Coordinates of C-alpha atoms in Angstrom, one line a residue:
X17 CA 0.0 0.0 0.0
X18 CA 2.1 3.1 -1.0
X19 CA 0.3 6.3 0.1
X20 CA 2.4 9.1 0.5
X21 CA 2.0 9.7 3.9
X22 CA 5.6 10.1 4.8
X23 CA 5.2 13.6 3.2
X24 CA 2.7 14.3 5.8
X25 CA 3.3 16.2 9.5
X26 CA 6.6 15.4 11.5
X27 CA 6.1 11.8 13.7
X28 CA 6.2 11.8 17.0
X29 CA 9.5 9.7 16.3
X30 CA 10.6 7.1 14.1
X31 CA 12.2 3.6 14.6
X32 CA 13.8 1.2 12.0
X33 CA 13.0 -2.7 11.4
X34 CA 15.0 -5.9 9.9
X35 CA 14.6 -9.3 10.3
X36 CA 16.4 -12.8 9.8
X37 CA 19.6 -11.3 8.7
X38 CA 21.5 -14.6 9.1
X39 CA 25.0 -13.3 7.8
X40 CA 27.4 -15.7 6.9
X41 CA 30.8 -15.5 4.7
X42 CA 30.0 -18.4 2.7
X43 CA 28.2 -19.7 -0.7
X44 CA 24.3 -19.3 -1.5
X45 CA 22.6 -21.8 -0.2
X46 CA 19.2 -23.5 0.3
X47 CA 16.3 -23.7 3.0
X48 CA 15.7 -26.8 4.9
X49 CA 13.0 -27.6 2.8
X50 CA 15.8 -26.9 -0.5
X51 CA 12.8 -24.8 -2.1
X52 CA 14.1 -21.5 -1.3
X53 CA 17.3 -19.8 -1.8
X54 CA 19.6 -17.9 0.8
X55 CA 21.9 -15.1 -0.2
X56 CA 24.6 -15.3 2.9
X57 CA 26.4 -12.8 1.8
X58 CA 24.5 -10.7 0.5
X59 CA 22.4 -10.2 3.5
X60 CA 25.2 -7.9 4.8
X61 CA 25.3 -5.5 1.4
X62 CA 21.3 -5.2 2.6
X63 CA 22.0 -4.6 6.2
X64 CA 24.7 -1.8 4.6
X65 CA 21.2 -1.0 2.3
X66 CA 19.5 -0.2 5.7
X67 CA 21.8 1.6 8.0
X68 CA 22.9 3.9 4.8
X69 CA 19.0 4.8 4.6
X70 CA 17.9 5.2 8.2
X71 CA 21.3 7.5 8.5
X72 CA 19.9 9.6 5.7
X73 CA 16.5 9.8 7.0
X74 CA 15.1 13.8 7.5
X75 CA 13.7 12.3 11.2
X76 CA 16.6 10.1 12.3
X77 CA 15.2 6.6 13.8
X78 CA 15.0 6.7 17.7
X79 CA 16.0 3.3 17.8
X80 CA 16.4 0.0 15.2
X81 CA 14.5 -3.4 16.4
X82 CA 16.6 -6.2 15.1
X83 CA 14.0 -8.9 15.4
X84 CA 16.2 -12.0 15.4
X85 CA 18.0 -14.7 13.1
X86 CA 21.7 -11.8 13.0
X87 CA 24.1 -14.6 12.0
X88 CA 23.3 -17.9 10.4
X89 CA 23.5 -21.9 11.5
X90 CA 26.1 -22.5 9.5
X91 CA 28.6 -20.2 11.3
X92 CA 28.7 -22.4 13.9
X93 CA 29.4 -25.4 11.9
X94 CA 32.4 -23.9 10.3
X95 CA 33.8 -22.3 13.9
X96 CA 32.6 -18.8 12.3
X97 CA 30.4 -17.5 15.1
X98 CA 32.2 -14.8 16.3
X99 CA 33.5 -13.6 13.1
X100 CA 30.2 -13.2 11.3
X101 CA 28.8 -11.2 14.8
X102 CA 31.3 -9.1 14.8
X103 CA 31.1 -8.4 11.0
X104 CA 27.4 -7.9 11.1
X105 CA 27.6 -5.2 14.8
X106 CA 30.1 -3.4 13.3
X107 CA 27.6 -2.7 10.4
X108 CA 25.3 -1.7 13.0
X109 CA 27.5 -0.3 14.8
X110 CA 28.5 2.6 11.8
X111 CA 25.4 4.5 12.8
X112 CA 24.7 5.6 16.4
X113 CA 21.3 4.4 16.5
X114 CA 20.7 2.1 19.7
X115 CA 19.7 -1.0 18.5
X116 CA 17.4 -3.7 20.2
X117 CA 17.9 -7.2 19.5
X118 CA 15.6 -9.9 19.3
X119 CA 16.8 -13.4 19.7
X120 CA 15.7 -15.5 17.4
X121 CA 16.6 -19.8 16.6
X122 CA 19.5 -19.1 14.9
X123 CA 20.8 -17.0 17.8
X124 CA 20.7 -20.5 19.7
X125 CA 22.4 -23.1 16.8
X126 CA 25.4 -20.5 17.5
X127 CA 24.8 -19.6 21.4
X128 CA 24.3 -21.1 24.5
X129 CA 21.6 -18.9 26.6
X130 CA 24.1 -18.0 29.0
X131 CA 26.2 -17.1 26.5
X132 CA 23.8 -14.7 25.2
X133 CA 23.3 -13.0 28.1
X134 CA 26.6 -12.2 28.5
X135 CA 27.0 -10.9 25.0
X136 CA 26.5 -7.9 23.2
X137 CA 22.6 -9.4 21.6
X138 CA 21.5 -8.7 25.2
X139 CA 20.1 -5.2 24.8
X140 CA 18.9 -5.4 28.7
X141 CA 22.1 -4.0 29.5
X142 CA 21.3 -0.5 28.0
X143 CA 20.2 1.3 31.3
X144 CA 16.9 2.2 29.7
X145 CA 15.8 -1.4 28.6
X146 CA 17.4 -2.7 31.9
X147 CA 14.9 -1.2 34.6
X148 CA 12.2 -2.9 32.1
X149 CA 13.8 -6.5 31.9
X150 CA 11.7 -9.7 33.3
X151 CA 13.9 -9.8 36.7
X152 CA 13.3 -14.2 36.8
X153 CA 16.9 -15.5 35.4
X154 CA 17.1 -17.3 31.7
X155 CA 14.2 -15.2 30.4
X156 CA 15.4 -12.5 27.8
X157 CA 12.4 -10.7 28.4
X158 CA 11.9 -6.5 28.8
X159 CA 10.0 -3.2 27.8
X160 CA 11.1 0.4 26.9
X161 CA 9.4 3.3 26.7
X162 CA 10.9 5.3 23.8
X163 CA 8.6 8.8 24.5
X164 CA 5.4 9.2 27.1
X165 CA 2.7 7.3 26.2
X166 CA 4.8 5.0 23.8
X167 CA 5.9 1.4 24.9
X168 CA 8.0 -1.3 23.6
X169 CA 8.0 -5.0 24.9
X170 CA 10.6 -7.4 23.9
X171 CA 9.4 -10.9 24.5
X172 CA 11.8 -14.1 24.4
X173 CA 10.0 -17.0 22.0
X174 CA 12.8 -19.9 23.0
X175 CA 11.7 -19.2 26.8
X176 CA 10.5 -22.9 26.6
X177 CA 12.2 -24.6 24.1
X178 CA 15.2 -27.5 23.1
X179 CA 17.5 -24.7 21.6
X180 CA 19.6 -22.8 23.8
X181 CA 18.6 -24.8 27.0
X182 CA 20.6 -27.9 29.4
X183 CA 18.8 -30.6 28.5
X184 CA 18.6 -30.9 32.5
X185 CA 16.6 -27.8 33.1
X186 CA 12.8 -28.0 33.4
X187 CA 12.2 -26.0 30.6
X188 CA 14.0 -28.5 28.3
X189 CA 11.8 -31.4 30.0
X190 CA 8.7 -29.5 28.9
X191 CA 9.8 -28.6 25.6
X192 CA 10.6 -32.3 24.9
X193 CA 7.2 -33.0 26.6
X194 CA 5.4 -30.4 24.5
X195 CA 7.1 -31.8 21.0
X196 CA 6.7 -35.6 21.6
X197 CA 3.2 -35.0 22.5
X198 CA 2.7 -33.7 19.1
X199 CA 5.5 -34.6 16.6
X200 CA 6.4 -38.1 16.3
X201 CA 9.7 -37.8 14.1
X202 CA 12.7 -38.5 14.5
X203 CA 13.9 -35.3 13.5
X204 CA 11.6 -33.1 15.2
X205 CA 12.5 -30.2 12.5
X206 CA 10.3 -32.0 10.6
X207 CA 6.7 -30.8 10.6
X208 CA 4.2 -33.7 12.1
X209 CA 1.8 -32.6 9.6
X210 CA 1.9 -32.0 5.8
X211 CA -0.5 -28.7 6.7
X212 CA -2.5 -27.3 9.7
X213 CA -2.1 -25.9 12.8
X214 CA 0.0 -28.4 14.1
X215 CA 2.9 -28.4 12.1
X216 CA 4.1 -25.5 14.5
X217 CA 4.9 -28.3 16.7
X218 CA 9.1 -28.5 15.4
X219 CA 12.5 -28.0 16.9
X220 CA 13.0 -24.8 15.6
X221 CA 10.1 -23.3 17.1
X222 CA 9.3 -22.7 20.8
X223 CA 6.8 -21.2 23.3
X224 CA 6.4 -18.9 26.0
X225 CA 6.5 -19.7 29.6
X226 CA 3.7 -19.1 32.2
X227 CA 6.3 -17.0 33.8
X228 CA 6.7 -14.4 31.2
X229 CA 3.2 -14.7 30.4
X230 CA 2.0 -13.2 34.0
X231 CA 4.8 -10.7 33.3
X232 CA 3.7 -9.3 30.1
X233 CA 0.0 -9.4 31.8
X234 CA 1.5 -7.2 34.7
X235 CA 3.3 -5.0 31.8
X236 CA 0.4 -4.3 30.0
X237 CA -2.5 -3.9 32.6
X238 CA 0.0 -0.8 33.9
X239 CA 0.0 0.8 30.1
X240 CA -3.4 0.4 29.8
X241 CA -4.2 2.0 33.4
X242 CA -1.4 4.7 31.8
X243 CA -3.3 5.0 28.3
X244 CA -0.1 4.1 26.7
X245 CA 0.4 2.4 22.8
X246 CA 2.2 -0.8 23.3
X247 CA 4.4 -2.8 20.5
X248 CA 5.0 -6.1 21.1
X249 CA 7.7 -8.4 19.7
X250 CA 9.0 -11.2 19.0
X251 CA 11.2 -13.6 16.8
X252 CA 7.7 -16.1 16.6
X253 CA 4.4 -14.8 14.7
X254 CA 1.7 -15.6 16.9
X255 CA -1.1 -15.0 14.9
X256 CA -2.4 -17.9 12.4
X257 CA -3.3 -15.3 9.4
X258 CA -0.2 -13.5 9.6
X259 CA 2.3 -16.6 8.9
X260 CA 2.6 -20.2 7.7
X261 CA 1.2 -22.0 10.6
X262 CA 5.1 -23.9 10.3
X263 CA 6.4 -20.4 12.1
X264 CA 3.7 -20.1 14.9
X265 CA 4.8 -20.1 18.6
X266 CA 3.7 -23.2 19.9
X267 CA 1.6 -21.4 22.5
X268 CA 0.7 -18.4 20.4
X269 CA -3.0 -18.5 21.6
X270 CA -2.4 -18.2 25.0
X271 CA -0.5 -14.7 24.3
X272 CA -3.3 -13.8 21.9
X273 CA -5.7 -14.4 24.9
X274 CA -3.3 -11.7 26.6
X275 CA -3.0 -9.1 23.9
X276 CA -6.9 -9.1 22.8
X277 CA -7.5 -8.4 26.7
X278 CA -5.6 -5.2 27.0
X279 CA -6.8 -2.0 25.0
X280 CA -2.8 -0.4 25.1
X281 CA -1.5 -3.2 22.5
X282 CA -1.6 -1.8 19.0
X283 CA 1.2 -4.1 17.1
X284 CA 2.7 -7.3 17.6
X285 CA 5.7 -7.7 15.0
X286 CA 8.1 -10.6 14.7
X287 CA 10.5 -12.4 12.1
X288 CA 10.9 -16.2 11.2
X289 CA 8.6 -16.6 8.6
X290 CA 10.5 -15.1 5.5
X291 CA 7.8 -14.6 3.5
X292 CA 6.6 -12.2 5.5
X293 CA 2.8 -11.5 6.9
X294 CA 0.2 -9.3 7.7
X295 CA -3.5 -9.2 9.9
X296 CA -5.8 -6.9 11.3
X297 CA -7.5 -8.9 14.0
X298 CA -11.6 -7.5 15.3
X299 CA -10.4 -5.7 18.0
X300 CA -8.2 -3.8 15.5
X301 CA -4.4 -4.9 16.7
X302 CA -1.9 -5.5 13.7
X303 CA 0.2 -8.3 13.7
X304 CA 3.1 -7.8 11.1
X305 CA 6.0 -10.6 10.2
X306 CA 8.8 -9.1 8.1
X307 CA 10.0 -10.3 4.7
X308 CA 13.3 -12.0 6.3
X309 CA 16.6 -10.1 4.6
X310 CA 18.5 -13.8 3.9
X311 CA 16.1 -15.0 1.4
X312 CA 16.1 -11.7 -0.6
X313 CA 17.8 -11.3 -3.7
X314 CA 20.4 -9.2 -4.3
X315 CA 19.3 -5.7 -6.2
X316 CA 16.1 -5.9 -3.9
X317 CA 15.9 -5.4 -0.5
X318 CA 14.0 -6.1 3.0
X319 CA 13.3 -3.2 5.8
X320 CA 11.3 -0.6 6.9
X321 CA 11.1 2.6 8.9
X322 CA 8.1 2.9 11.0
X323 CA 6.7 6.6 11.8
X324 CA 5.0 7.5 14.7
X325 CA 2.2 9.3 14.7
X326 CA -0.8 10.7 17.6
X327 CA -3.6 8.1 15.9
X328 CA -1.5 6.0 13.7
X329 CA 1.8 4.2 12.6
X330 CA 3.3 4.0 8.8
X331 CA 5.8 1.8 8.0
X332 CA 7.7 2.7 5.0
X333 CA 9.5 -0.5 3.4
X334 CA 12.2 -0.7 0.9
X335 CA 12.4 -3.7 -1.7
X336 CA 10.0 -6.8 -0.8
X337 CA 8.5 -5.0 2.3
X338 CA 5.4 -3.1 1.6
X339 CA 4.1 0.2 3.0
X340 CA 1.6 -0.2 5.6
X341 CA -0.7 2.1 7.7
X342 CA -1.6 1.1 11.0
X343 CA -4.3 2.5 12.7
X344 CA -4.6 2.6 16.2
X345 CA -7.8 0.4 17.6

């Protein structure tokens, strides 16, 4: 939907959004399926794409969400890890712009959790994000509020999951529980159904725990009581018309339940699903997936710049990522 309207009055502020970068210095590849093709390299000549745009913007972006999937797999396969995140943060780095990341699966095939928190994808260490973060340990979990009356909540989507946990820990033991009670592979990246609903049920998925649940709850009964506009995001779409049911959160409808309940939440974004996805649910929240930058082509390209406005949001994209007008409900 192009519609002019970043010609109209000055935002309240801007932000910038990217998705599924997965850098890596090697060959073009394949998906897991083999029925898509990844540019590897190329993702970081479209990160460049990005950063060069949001630094010439007239209203400079307040802040970038990076919502998951930086670095590929295959890093870690070839003892590359480090290399590729520091190649892709010093691209972010090149522009001052704070920058909130979002981990994603691929965050996991590289890091351990703990590792992760220690590192520099841990964006609760900013001091603003930091006095938001979900205080129970393990759960990369936190809000931000950019301007009054404007707040961000960064949700974690592996909370409960096989990647990135000890098998030991109790969140692995109900991840494994979750999966075998619905996938009956071997390999439990393969989908348990050809179609439907339950072929979210895979490895490279994972769910939110009741922990972070009650959090987000707590977050957003205080917004609404503060008549604030709340993003949401996340790595994992959780709506069923605005992905491939393959790239749902395996809980997704118990955080629906949560966000349909609370009259602050405007716009739940997230990443994973590379084709990209949009809905308007009845009670008039958005739920956007971004086009995912590794599977776009080279001479295209795949992010946006979100405006701010009193009654509205308008994402301008570049390349496969349309423009979009979100209304407030």
């Amino acid at each position: 939907m192009t519609t002019g309207m970043e010609n109209c009055a000055k935002p309240l502020f801007t932000f910038g959004i990217i998705a599924d970068i997965q850098y890596a210095d090697i060959d073009d590849g394949f998906n897991f399926k083999r029925s898509r093709k990844r540019y590897y390299r190329n993702s970081l000549r479209l990160l460049h794409n990005a950063q060069k745009r949001w630094t010439a913007e007239t209203v400079k972006p307040r802040f970038i969400l990076q919502l998951g999937d930086i670095i590929d797999g295959f890093n870690k396969r070839h003892g590359a890890s480090e290399r590729a995140l520091e190649t892709v943060m010093k691209e972010f780095d090149s522009s001052p712009v704070e920058v909130h990341h979002v981990w994603g699966n691929h965050e996991f095939y590289n890091y351990s959790r703990d590792t992760l928190m220690r590192s520099v994808l841990n964006s609760t260490t900013d001091s603003e994000a930091g006095e938001g973060h979900l205080s129970i340990c393990e759960i990369y979990a936190y809000h931000f509020s950019p301007v009054p009356k404007y707040r961000f909540v960064v949700l974690d989507a592996y909370d409960v999951s096989l990647l990135g946990r000890e098998e030991s820990s109790l969140k692995y033991q109900q991840a494994i529980a979750i999966l075998k009670a619905h996938n009956d592979n071997e390999d439990l990246n393969h989908p348990p159904a050809p179609v439907g609903m339950e072929q979210r049920f895979v490895k490279f998925n994972g769910g939110f725990s009741q922990d972070q649940l009650d959090w987000l709850e707590g977050v957003l009964s205080l917004a609404d009581d503060k008549l604030e506009r709340v993003t949401i995001v996340s790595h994992l779409p959780i709506h069923p018309s605005s992905t491939d049911p393959i790239c749902l959160a395996w809980n997704y409808d118990a955080l629906l339940s949560i966000l349909q309940a609370h009259k602050s939440v405007v716009c739940f974004m997230a990443g994973h699903d590379h084709d990209g996805g949009y809905h308007r649910d009845d009670s008039g929240v958005h739920y956007l997936t971004l086009e995912g930058v590794i599977e776009t082509p080279p001479g295209s390209d795949a992010f946006g710049t979100v405006s701010v406005y009193e009654d509205r949001m308008f994402l301008k994209g570049y390349g496969r990522m349309s423009d979009r007008i979100l209304m407030y409900p």
